[in-house]
Amino acid sequence: MNDTYYRPQDLPRFGEIGEGAPELWQKFSEWYGAVFREGALSEREKALIALAVSHTVQCPYCIDAYTQACLEKGSNEEQMTEAVHVAAAIRGGSALVHGVQMRNVAHRLQR
Amino acid sequence: MGESSLVGRAHGLANPAVQRAHLEALVLPRRFEGALADSTLMPLKALEVNTLQVNVGKLCNQTCRHCHVDAGPARTEVMSLEVMRACLDVLERYDIPTLDVTGGAPEIYPHLRELIDGAFNVGAHVMHRCNLTTLLTGPCQDLPAFLAERRVEIVASLPYYLPKQTDAQRGVGVFEKSIEALRLLNGIGYGREGSGLHLHLVTNPVGAFLPAGQSSLAQDWKRELHRRYGVEFNDLYTITNMPIARFLEYLEDSGNLQPYMERLVQAFNPQAAAGVMCRYLVSVSWDGRIYDCDFNQMLDLRIADHPGMTIFDFDLERLALRRIATGQHCFGCTAGAGSSCGGAVA
Ligand code: SF4
Ligand code: SF4
């Protein structure tokens, strides 16, 4: 189990990436914090968006962190599942809509 | 789900000393006392006693999975008339503005009305922690009207605005009954704008995670409870589940204890620590002992400098300046926005 690229104990070590470029890390951290603060969207809504995006980028760290964050912001499993479906629908839809390119190429080649 | 109490199952965690030992044995990034010291709050001291919190006993019609009291229908620990009257005597002798009645389910405590009447008659404001479902049982039918006449503030437990989560924590069918009880309370004015009858809801997470921000959550709850069930309430209090009794059992059984405690430690908030409820209240157990709070009571963690004090030798001057006994469980009160019987503190 230890010989995997993804290890849960690495998530809390995220900050170590700052050691290589402290200023950039600080800028990222400040910006990241500001992004998730209550604004025109609530913190709960932002966490749901983050959860959905986590699934499209398929990052196990983000999925872990934002599943917890969504629950802590008051979302329930039904809402979180719908958010994942939104992500999945966009992924599926974006694959499918590229079918138009396939059709364009096919029609050009078979003209 | 909590089929019965820890005591009923002769579980090791039924013993408060075992609970304390399990918590102390955890290897965590810091100790609570260290976190307090870093915030110049060590030793933690009381600031005043504005509330007498009386736990009338462990008898309850439910056996919720997260219960820090380990309450249930088969528990026999109930406050005697003698101890209850000694509580009233304290309210009469001293200027303590609020009586906070908790349990178990105080609604099924046989001397509840005498306790509330007594406090009301000496001018104390009464808060009643209500589990809702008891209100639908025969002997409690006229209790809401009794509470309303004495302007008692009701603090009712409802972990979530949907049945699935609520029933998972509190038992099958509890949600539906709770909604019926809330409608009943709304029907006599409780929770209605301008009625002066306050009905607050308490939510605690259904699982091993921290509660949401109180104000943003309140908006969701008001909208959803009104839209789905026509129910109204005043404020929403978010409470962190404490690693005590049945919630401690759940954390251990589900493998969540270590990460949950780490989460609490990591979320330590000095502002929340400065406002912890033990600085403003004392807690009386069913047998008359005095504790810093209901959580210390359940862990049988006595008051540091007056471990033997009871309601019969209650000394407000000493209690108002007392040193508070703390432990790793206290991280539950200081995580994020903090948690107290009145919800978030920071
Ligand atoms: S949480 Fe409250 S209602 Fe549930 S068992 Fe404990 S005392 Fe009873
Ligand atoms: S558990 Fe009790 S003693 Fe500890 S901080 Fe919370 S209220 Fe205070």
Coordinates of N, CA, C and O in Angstrom, one line a residue, chain B residues 29-196:
Chain B
P29 N -1.4 16.1 17.9 CA -0.4 17.1 17.7 C -0.1 18.0 18.9 O 1.0 18.6 19.1
R30 N -1.1 18.3 19.7 CA -0.9 19.1 20.9 C -1.9 18.7 22.0 O -3.0 18.1 21.7
R31 N -1.6 19.2 23.2 CA -2.6 19.0 24.3 C -3.4 20.2 24.4 O -3.0 21.3 24.1
F32 N -4.6 20.0 25.0 CA -5.5 21.2 25.1 C -4.9 22.3 26.0 O -5.0 23.5 25.6
E33 N -4.3 21.8 27.0 CA -3.7 22.8 27.9 C -2.5 23.6 27.2 O -2.3 24.8 27.5
G34 N -1.8 22.9 26.3 CA -0.8 23.6 25.6 C -1.4 24.6 24.6 O -0.9 25.8 24.5
A35 N -2.5 24.3 24.0 CA -3.2 25.2 23.1 C -3.7 26.4 23.9 O -3.6 27.5 23.4
L36 N -4.2 26.2 25.1 CA -4.6 27.3 25.9 C -3.5 28.2 26.3 O -3.6 29.4 26.2
A37 N -2.3 27.5 26.6 CA -1.2 28.3 27.1 C -0.7 29.2 25.9 O -0.4 30.4 26.1
D38 N -0.7 28.7 24.7 CA -0.3 29.5 23.5 C -1.2 30.6 23.3 O -0.9 31.6 22.6
S39 N -2.4 30.6 23.8 CA -3.4 31.7 23.6 C -3.5 32.5 24.9 O -4.5 33.2 25.1
T40 N -2.6 32.3 25.8 CA -2.5 33.0 27.1 C -3.9 32.8 27.9 O -4.3 33.8 28.5
L41 N -4.4 31.6 27.8 CA -5.7 31.4 28.5 C -5.5 30.3 29.6 O -6.4 29.9 30.2
M42 N -4.2 30.0 29.8 CA -3.9 28.9 30.8 C -3.5 29.6 32.1 O -2.7 30.5 32.1
P43 N -4.0 29.2 33.3 CA -5.1 28.2 33.5 C -6.4 28.8 33.1 O -6.7 30.0 33.3
L44 N -7.3 27.9 32.5 CA -8.6 28.4 32.1 C -9.4 28.7 33.4 O -9.5 27.8 34.3
K45 N -10.0 29.9 33.5 CA -10.7 30.2 34.7 C -12.1 30.7 34.3 O -12.3 31.3 33.2
A46 N -13.1 30.5 35.2 CA -14.4 31.0 35.0 C -14.4 32.5 35.1 O -13.5 33.1 35.8
L47 N -15.4 33.1 34.4 CA -15.5 34.6 34.5 C -16.7 35.0 35.3 O -16.7 36.1 35.9
E48 N -17.7 34.2 35.3 CA -18.9 34.4 36.2 C -19.8 33.2 36.1 O -19.4 32.2 35.4
V49 N -20.8 33.2 36.9 CA -21.8 32.1 36.7 C -23.1 32.7 36.4 O -23.8 33.2 37.3
N50 N -23.5 32.8 35.1 CA -24.8 33.4 34.8 C -25.8 32.3 34.5 O -27.0 32.7 34.2
T51 N -25.4 31.1 34.5 CA -26.4 30.0 34.2 C -26.1 28.8 35.1 O -25.0 28.4 35.3
L52 N -27.2 28.3 35.7 CA -27.2 27.0 36.4 C -27.8 26.0 35.5 O -29.0 26.0 35.2
Q53 N -26.9 25.1 35.0 CA -27.4 24.1 34.1 C -27.7 22.8 34.9 O -26.8 22.3 35.6
V54 N -28.9 22.4 34.9 CA -29.3 21.3 35.7 C -29.6 20.1 34.8 O -30.5 20.1 34.0
N55 N -28.8 19.0 35.0 CA -29.1 17.8 34.3 C -30.0 16.9 35.2 O -29.5 16.3 36.2
V56 N -31.3 16.7 34.8 CA -32.2 16.1 35.7 C -32.1 14.6 35.6 O -32.8 13.8 36.4
G57 N -31.2 14.0 34.8 CA -31.0 12.6 34.8 C -30.8 12.0 33.4 O -30.9 12.7 32.4
K58 N -30.6 10.7 33.4 CA -30.2 10.0 32.2 C -31.4 9.3 31.5 O -31.2 8.6 30.5
L59 N -32.6 9.5 32.1 CA -33.7 8.8 31.5 C -34.2 9.5 30.3 O -34.3 10.7 30.2
C60 N -34.4 8.7 29.2 CA -34.8 9.3 27.9 C -35.6 8.3 27.2 O -35.4 7.1 27.3
N61 N -36.5 8.8 26.3 CA -37.3 7.8 25.5 C -36.5 7.4 24.3 O -36.9 6.5 23.6
Q62 N -35.4 8.0 24.0 CA -34.6 7.7 22.8 C -33.2 7.1 23.3 O -32.8 7.3 24.4
T63 N -32.5 6.6 22.3 CA -31.1 6.2 22.5 C -30.3 6.6 21.3 O -29.8 5.8 20.5
C64 N -30.2 7.9 21.1 CA -29.5 8.5 20.0 C -28.0 7.9 19.9 O -27.4 7.8 21.0
R65 N -27.6 7.8 18.7 CA -26.3 7.2 18.5 C -25.1 8.1 19.0 O -24.1 7.6 19.4
H66 N -25.4 9.4 19.0 CA -24.3 10.3 19.4 C -24.3 10.8 20.8 O -23.6 11.6 21.2
C67 N -25.2 10.2 21.6 CA -25.6 10.8 22.9 C -24.4 10.8 23.9 O -23.8 9.8 24.2
H68 N -24.0 12.0 24.3 CA -22.8 12.1 25.2 C -23.2 11.8 26.7 O -22.4 11.7 27.6
V69 N -24.5 11.7 26.9 CA -25.0 11.4 28.2 C -25.2 9.9 28.5 O -25.3 9.4 29.6
D70 N -25.2 9.1 27.4 CA -25.5 7.7 27.4 C -26.9 7.5 28.0 O -27.1 6.5 28.8
A71 N -27.8 8.3 27.6 CA -29.2 8.2 28.1 C -30.0 7.1 27.4 O -29.6 6.6 26.4
G72 N -31.1 6.8 28.0 CA -32.0 5.8 27.4 C -33.1 5.4 28.3 O -33.2 5.9 29.5
P73 N -34.1 4.7 27.8 CA -35.3 4.4 28.5 C -35.1 3.5 29.8 O -35.9 3.5 30.7
A74 N -33.9 2.8 29.8 CA -33.7 1.9 30.9 C -32.8 2.5 32.0 O -32.5 1.9 33.0
R75 N -32.4 3.7 31.7 CA -31.5 4.4 32.7 C -32.4 4.8 33.9 O -33.5 5.2 33.8
T76 N -31.8 4.6 35.1 CA -32.6 4.9 36.3 C -32.2 6.1 37.1 O -32.8 6.5 38.1
E77 N -31.1 6.8 36.6 CA -30.5 7.9 37.3 C -31.4 9.1 37.1 O -31.4 9.7 36.0
V78 N -32.2 9.5 38.1 CA -33.1 10.7 38.0 C -32.9 11.5 39.2 O -32.8 11.0 40.3
M79 N -33.0 12.8 39.0 CA -32.7 13.7 40.1 C -33.9 13.6 41.2 O -35.0 13.7 40.8
S80 N -33.5 13.5 42.4 CA -34.5 13.4 43.5 C -35.1 14.7 43.8 O -34.6 15.8 43.4
L81 N -36.2 14.7 44.4 CA -37.0 15.9 44.8 C -36.0 16.8 45.7 O -36.0 18.0 45.5
E82 N -35.3 16.1 46.6 CA -34.4 16.8 47.5 C -33.3 17.6 46.7 O -33.1 18.8 47.0
V83 N -32.7 17.0 45.8 CA -31.6 17.7 45.0 C -32.3 18.8 44.1 O -31.8 19.9 44.1
M84 N -33.4 18.5 43.5 CA -34.1 19.5 42.7 C -34.4 20.7 43.5 O -34.2 21.9 43.1
R85 N -34.9 20.5 44.7 CA -35.3 21.7 45.6 C -34.0 22.4 46.0 O -34.1 23.6 46.2
A86 N -32.9 21.7 46.2 CA -31.7 22.4 46.5 C -31.2 23.3 45.4 O -30.7 24.4 45.6
C87 N -31.5 22.9 44.1 CA -31.2 23.7 43.0 C -32.0 25.0 43.0 O -31.5 26.1 42.8
L88 N -33.3 24.8 43.4 CA -34.2 26.0 43.5 C -33.7 26.9 44.6 O -33.8 28.2 44.4
D89 N -33.3 26.3 45.6 CA -32.8 27.1 46.8 C -31.6 28.0 46.3 O -31.5 29.1 46.7
V90 N -30.7 27.4 45.5 CA -29.5 28.1 45.0 C -30.0 29.3 44.1 O -29.5 30.4 44.2
L91 N -31.0 29.0 43.3 CA -31.5 30.1 42.4 C -32.1 31.2 43.3 O -32.1 32.4 42.9
E92 N -32.7 30.8 44.4 CA -33.3 31.8 45.3 C -32.3 32.6 46.0 O -32.4 33.9 46.2
R93 N -31.2 32.0 46.4 CA -30.2 32.6 47.3 C -29.3 33.5 46.5 O -28.8 34.5 47.0
Y94 N -29.0 33.1 45.3 CA -28.0 33.8 44.5 C -28.6 34.5 43.2 O -29.7 34.0 42.7
D95 N -27.9 35.5 42.7 CA -28.4 36.1 41.5 C -27.8 35.4 40.3 O -26.8 35.8 39.7
I96 N -28.4 34.3 39.9 CA -28.0 33.5 38.7 C -29.2 33.7 37.8 O -30.2 33.1 38.0
P97 N -29.0 34.4 36.7 CA -30.2 34.8 35.9 C -30.9 33.7 35.1 O -32.0 33.7 34.8
T98 N -30.1 32.6 34.8 CA -30.7 31.6 33.9 C -30.6 30.2 34.5 O -29.6 29.7 35.0
L99 N -31.7 29.5 34.4 CA -31.8 28.0 34.6 C -31.8 27.3 33.3 O -32.7 27.6 32.5
D100 N -30.9 26.4 33.1 CA -30.9 25.7 31.8 C -31.1 24.2 32.2 O -30.3 23.6 32.9
V101 N -32.3 23.7 31.7 CA -32.7 22.3 32.1 C -32.4 21.4 31.0 O -32.8 21.5 29.9
T102 N -31.6 20.3 31.4 CA -31.2 19.4 30.3 C -31.4 17.9 30.9 O -31.7 17.8 32.1
G103 N -31.0 17.0 30.1 CA -31.1 15.6 30.5 C -30.2 14.7 29.7 O -29.2 15.2 29.2
G104 N -30.6 13.5 29.5 CA -31.9 12.8 29.3 C -33.0 13.7 28.6 O -32.7 14.7 28.0
A105 N -34.2 13.3 28.8 CA -35.3 14.0 28.3 C -36.0 14.7 29.5 O -36.7 14.0 30.2
P106 N -35.8 16.0 29.7 CA -36.4 16.6 30.9 C -37.9 16.5 30.9 O -38.5 16.6 32.0
E107 N -38.5 16.4 29.7 CA -40.0 16.4 29.7 C -40.6 15.2 30.5 O -41.7 15.3 30.9
I108 N -39.8 14.1 30.6 CA -40.3 12.9 31.3 C -39.8 12.9 32.7 O -40.0 11.9 33.4
Y109 N -39.2 13.9 33.1 CA -38.7 14.0 34.5 C -39.9 14.4 35.4 O -40.6 15.3 35.2
P110 N -40.2 13.5 36.4 CA -41.4 13.7 37.2 C -41.6 15.1 37.9 O -42.7 15.5 38.1
H111 N -40.4 15.7 38.2 CA -40.6 17.0 39.0 C -40.3 18.2 38.1 O -40.0 19.3 38.7
L112 N -40.3 18.0 36.8 CA -40.0 19.1 35.9 C -40.8 20.4 36.2 O -40.3 21.5 36.3
R113 N -42.1 20.2 36.4 CA -43.0 21.4 36.5 C -42.7 22.2 37.8 O -42.7 23.4 37.8
E114 N -42.4 21.4 38.8 CA -42.0 22.1 40.1 C -40.7 22.9 39.9 O -40.6 24.0 40.4
L115 N -39.8 22.3 39.2 CA -38.5 22.9 39.0 C -38.7 24.2 38.2 O -38.2 25.3 38.5
I116 N -39.4 24.1 37.1 CA -39.6 25.3 36.2 C -40.4 26.4 37.0 O -40.1 27.6 36.9
D117 N -41.5 26.0 37.7 CA -42.3 26.9 38.4 C -41.5 27.7 39.4 O -41.5 28.9 39.6
G118 N -40.6 26.9 40.2 CA -39.8 27.4 41.2 C -38.9 28.5 40.7 O -38.7 29.6 41.2
A119 N -38.2 28.2 39.5 CA -37.3 29.1 38.9 C -38.0 30.3 38.4 O -37.5 31.5 38.6
F120 N -39.1 30.1 37.8 CA -40.0 31.2 37.2 C -40.4 32.2 38.4 O -40.3 33.4 38.2
N121 N -40.7 31.6 39.5 CA -41.2 32.4 40.6 C -40.1 33.2 41.3 O -40.4 34.3 41.9
V122 N -38.8 32.8 41.1 CA -37.8 33.7 41.7 C -37.2 34.6 40.6 O -36.2 35.2 40.7
G123 N -37.8 34.6 39.4 CA -37.5 35.5 38.3 C -36.4 35.0 37.4 O -35.8 35.8 36.7
A124 N -36.0 33.7 37.5 CA -35.0 33.2 36.6 C -35.6 33.0 35.2 O -36.8 32.6 35.1
H125 N -34.8 33.2 34.2 CA -35.2 32.8 32.8 C -34.9 31.4 32.7 O -33.8 30.9 33.0
V126 N -35.8 30.6 32.1 CA -35.7 29.2 32.0 C -35.5 28.7 30.6 O -36.2 29.1 29.7
M127 N -34.4 28.0 30.3 CA -34.2 27.3 29.0 C -34.4 25.9 29.2 O -33.9 25.2 30.1
H128 N -35.2 25.3 28.3 CA -35.5 23.9 28.4 C -35.0 23.2 27.1 O -35.4 23.5 26.0
R129 N -34.1 22.2 27.3 CA -33.6 21.4 26.2 C -34.5 20.2 25.9 O -34.7 19.4 26.8
C130 N -35.1 20.3 24.8 CA -36.3 19.4 24.5 C -35.9 18.4 23.4 O -35.3 18.8 22.4
N131 N -36.3 17.2 23.5 CA -36.0 16.2 22.4 C -37.1 16.1 21.4 O -37.1 15.3 20.5
L132 N -38.2 16.8 21.6 CA -39.4 17.0 20.7 C -40.3 15.7 20.8 O -41.5 15.9 21.0
T133 N -39.8 14.5 20.6 CA -40.7 13.4 20.4 C -41.5 13.1 21.7 O -42.6 12.7 21.6
T134 N -40.9 13.5 22.8 CA -41.6 13.3 24.1 C -42.9 14.1 24.1 O -43.9 13.7 24.8
L135 N -42.9 15.2 23.4 CA -44.1 16.1 23.5 C -45.4 15.4 22.9 O -46.5 15.9 23.1
L136 N -45.2 14.4 22.1 CA -46.3 13.7 21.5 C -46.9 12.6 22.5 O -47.9 12.0 22.2
T137 N -46.2 12.4 23.6 CA -46.7 11.3 24.5 C -47.7 11.9 25.5 O -47.6 13.1 25.8
G138 N -48.6 11.1 25.9 CA -49.7 11.5 26.8 C -49.4 12.4 27.9 O -50.0 13.6 27.9
P139 N -48.5 12.1 28.8 CA -48.3 13.0 30.0 C -47.7 14.3 29.6 O -47.8 15.2 30.4
C140 N -47.2 14.5 28.4 CA -46.6 15.8 28.0 C -47.6 16.7 27.2 O -47.2 17.7 26.7
Q141 N -48.8 16.2 27.0 CA -49.7 16.9 26.1 C -49.9 18.4 26.4 O -49.9 19.2 25.5
D142 N -50.0 18.7 27.7 CA -50.2 20.1 28.1 C -48.9 20.8 28.5 O -48.9 21.9 28.9
L143 N -47.7 20.1 28.3 CA -46.5 20.7 28.6 C -46.1 22.0 27.8 O -45.7 23.0 28.4
P144 N -46.4 22.0 26.5 CA -46.1 23.2 25.7 C -46.8 24.4 26.2 O -46.2 25.5 26.4
A145 N -48.1 24.2 26.6 CA -48.8 25.4 27.1 C -48.2 25.8 28.5 O -48.1 27.0 28.7
F146 N -47.8 24.9 29.3 CA -47.2 25.2 30.6 C -45.9 26.0 30.4 O -45.7 27.0 31.0
L147 N -45.1 25.5 29.4 CA -43.9 26.2 29.1 C -44.1 27.6 28.6 O -43.5 28.6 29.0
A148 N -45.1 27.7 27.7 CA -45.4 29.0 27.1 C -45.9 30.0 28.2 O -45.5 31.2 28.2
E149 N -46.7 29.6 29.1 CA -47.2 30.5 30.2 C -46.0 31.1 31.0 O -46.1 32.2 31.5
R150 N -45.0 30.3 31.1 CA -43.8 30.7 31.9 C -42.7 31.3 31.0 O -41.6 31.5 31.5
R151 N -43.0 31.5 29.8 CA -42.1 32.1 28.8 C -40.8 31.3 28.8 O -39.7 31.9 28.6
V152 N -40.9 30.0 28.9 CA -39.7 29.2 28.8 C -39.1 29.1 27.4 O -39.9 29.0 26.5
E153 N -37.8 29.3 27.3 CA -37.2 29.3 26.0 C -36.9 27.8 25.7 O -36.3 27.1 26.5
I154 N -37.4 27.3 24.5 CA -37.2 25.9 24.1 C -36.0 25.8 23.2 O -35.9 26.5 22.2
V155 N -35.1 24.9 23.5 CA -34.0 24.6 22.6 C -34.2 23.1 22.2 O -34.0 22.2 23.1
A156 N -34.6 22.9 21.0 CA -34.9 21.5 20.6 C -33.9 20.9 19.6 O -33.3 21.6 18.8
S157 N -33.7 19.6 19.7 CA -32.7 18.9 18.9 C -33.3 18.5 17.6 O -34.3 17.8 17.6
L158 N -32.6 18.8 16.6 CA -33.0 18.3 15.2 C -31.7 18.3 14.4 O -31.2 19.4 14.0
P159 N -31.0 17.2 14.2 CA -29.7 17.2 13.6 C -29.7 17.6 12.1 O -28.8 18.2 11.7
Y160 N -30.9 17.4 11.4 CA -30.9 17.8 10.0 C -32.3 18.0 9.6 O -33.3 17.5 10.2
Y161 N -32.5 18.7 8.5 CA -33.8 19.1 8.0 C -34.4 18.0 7.1 O -35.4 18.2 6.5
L162 N -33.8 16.8 7.1 CA -34.3 15.7 6.3 C -34.4 14.5 7.1 O -33.6 14.3 8.1
P163 N -35.3 13.6 6.8 CA -35.5 12.4 7.6 C -34.3 11.4 7.7 O -34.0 10.9 8.8
K164 N -33.7 11.2 6.6 CA -32.7 10.2 6.5 C -31.6 10.4 7.6 O -31.2 9.5 8.4
Q165 N -31.0 11.6 7.6 CA -29.9 11.9 8.5 C -30.4 12.0 9.9 O -29.7 11.5 10.8
T166 N -31.5 12.6 10.1 CA -32.1 12.7 11.5 C -32.3 11.3 12.1 O -31.9 11.0 13.2
D167 N -33.0 10.4 11.3 CA -33.3 9.1 11.8 C -32.0 8.3 12.0 O -32.0 7.4 12.9
A168 N -31.0 8.5 11.2 CA -29.8 7.7 11.3 C -29.2 8.0 12.7 O -28.6 7.1 13.3
Q169 N -29.3 9.2 13.2 CA -28.7 9.6 14.4 C -29.6 9.3 15.6 O -29.2 8.9 16.7
R170 N -30.9 9.6 15.4 CA -31.8 9.6 16.6 C -32.8 8.5 16.7 O -33.5 8.3 17.6
G171 N -32.9 7.7 15.6 CA -33.8 6.5 15.6 C -34.8 6.6 14.5 O -35.3 7.7 14.2
V172 N -35.3 5.5 14.1 CA -36.2 5.4 13.0 C -37.5 6.1 13.4 O -38.1 5.8 14.5
G173 N -38.1 7.0 12.6 CA -39.3 7.6 12.8 C -39.2 8.9 13.7 O -40.2 9.6 13.8
V174 N -38.0 9.2 14.2 CA -37.8 10.4 15.0 C -38.1 11.7 14.3 O -38.7 12.6 14.8
F175 N -37.7 11.7 13.0 CA -37.8 13.0 12.2 C -39.3 13.3 12.1 O -39.7 14.5 12.4
E176 N -40.1 12.4 11.7 CA -41.5 12.6 11.5 C -42.2 13.2 12.8 O -42.9 14.1 12.8
K177 N -41.8 12.5 13.9 CA -42.4 12.9 15.2 C -41.9 14.3 15.6 O -42.6 15.1 16.1
S178 N -40.6 14.5 15.3 CA -40.0 15.8 15.7 C -40.8 17.0 14.9 O -41.0 18.0 15.5
I179 N -41.0 16.7 13.6 CA -41.7 17.7 12.8 C -43.1 18.0 13.4 O -43.6 19.1 13.5
E180 N -43.8 16.9 13.8 CA -45.1 17.0 14.3 C -45.1 17.8 15.6 O -45.9 18.7 15.8
A181 N -44.1 17.6 16.4 CA -43.9 18.3 17.7 C -43.6 19.8 17.4 O -44.1 20.7 18.1
L182 N -42.8 20.1 16.4 CA -42.4 21.5 16.0 C -43.7 22.2 15.5 O -43.9 23.4 15.9
R183 N -44.5 21.5 14.8 CA -45.8 22.1 14.3 C -46.7 22.5 15.5 O -47.3 23.5 15.6
L184 N -46.7 21.5 16.5 CA -47.5 21.7 17.7 C -47.0 23.0 18.4 O -47.8 23.8 18.9
L185 N -45.7 23.1 18.5 CA -45.1 24.3 19.2 C -45.4 25.6 18.4 O -45.7 26.6 19.0
N186 N -45.2 25.5 17.1 CA -45.5 26.6 16.3 C -47.0 27.0 16.5 O -47.4 28.2 16.5
G187 N -47.8 26.0 16.6 CA -49.3 26.2 16.8 C -49.6 27.1 18.0 O -50.6 27.8 18.0
I188 N -48.8 27.0 19.0 CA -49.2 27.9 20.2 C -48.3 29.1 20.2 O -48.2 29.8 21.2
G189 N -47.6 29.3 19.2 CA -46.8 30.6 19.1 C -45.3 30.4 19.1 O -44.5 31.3 18.8
Y190 N -44.8 29.3 19.6 CA -43.3 29.1 19.7 C -42.7 29.2 18.3 O -43.2 28.6 17.3
G191 N -41.6 30.0 18.2 CA -40.9 30.1 17.0 C -41.5 31.1 16.0 O -40.9 31.3 14.9
R192 N -42.6 31.7 16.4 CA -43.3 32.6 15.5 C -42.8 34.0 15.7 O -42.8 34.4 16.9
E193 N -42.5 34.7 14.7 CA -42.1 36.1 14.8 C -43.0 36.9 15.7 O -44.2 36.9 15.5
G194 N -42.4 37.6 16.6 CA -43.2 38.6 17.4 C -44.0 38.0 18.6 O -44.6 38.7 19.3
S195 N -44.0 36.6 18.7 CA -44.7 36.0 19.8 C -44.0 36.1 21.2 O -44.6 35.9 22.2
G196 N -42.7 36.3 21.1 CA -41.9 36.4 22.3 C -41.7 35.0 22.9 O -41.0 34.8 23.9

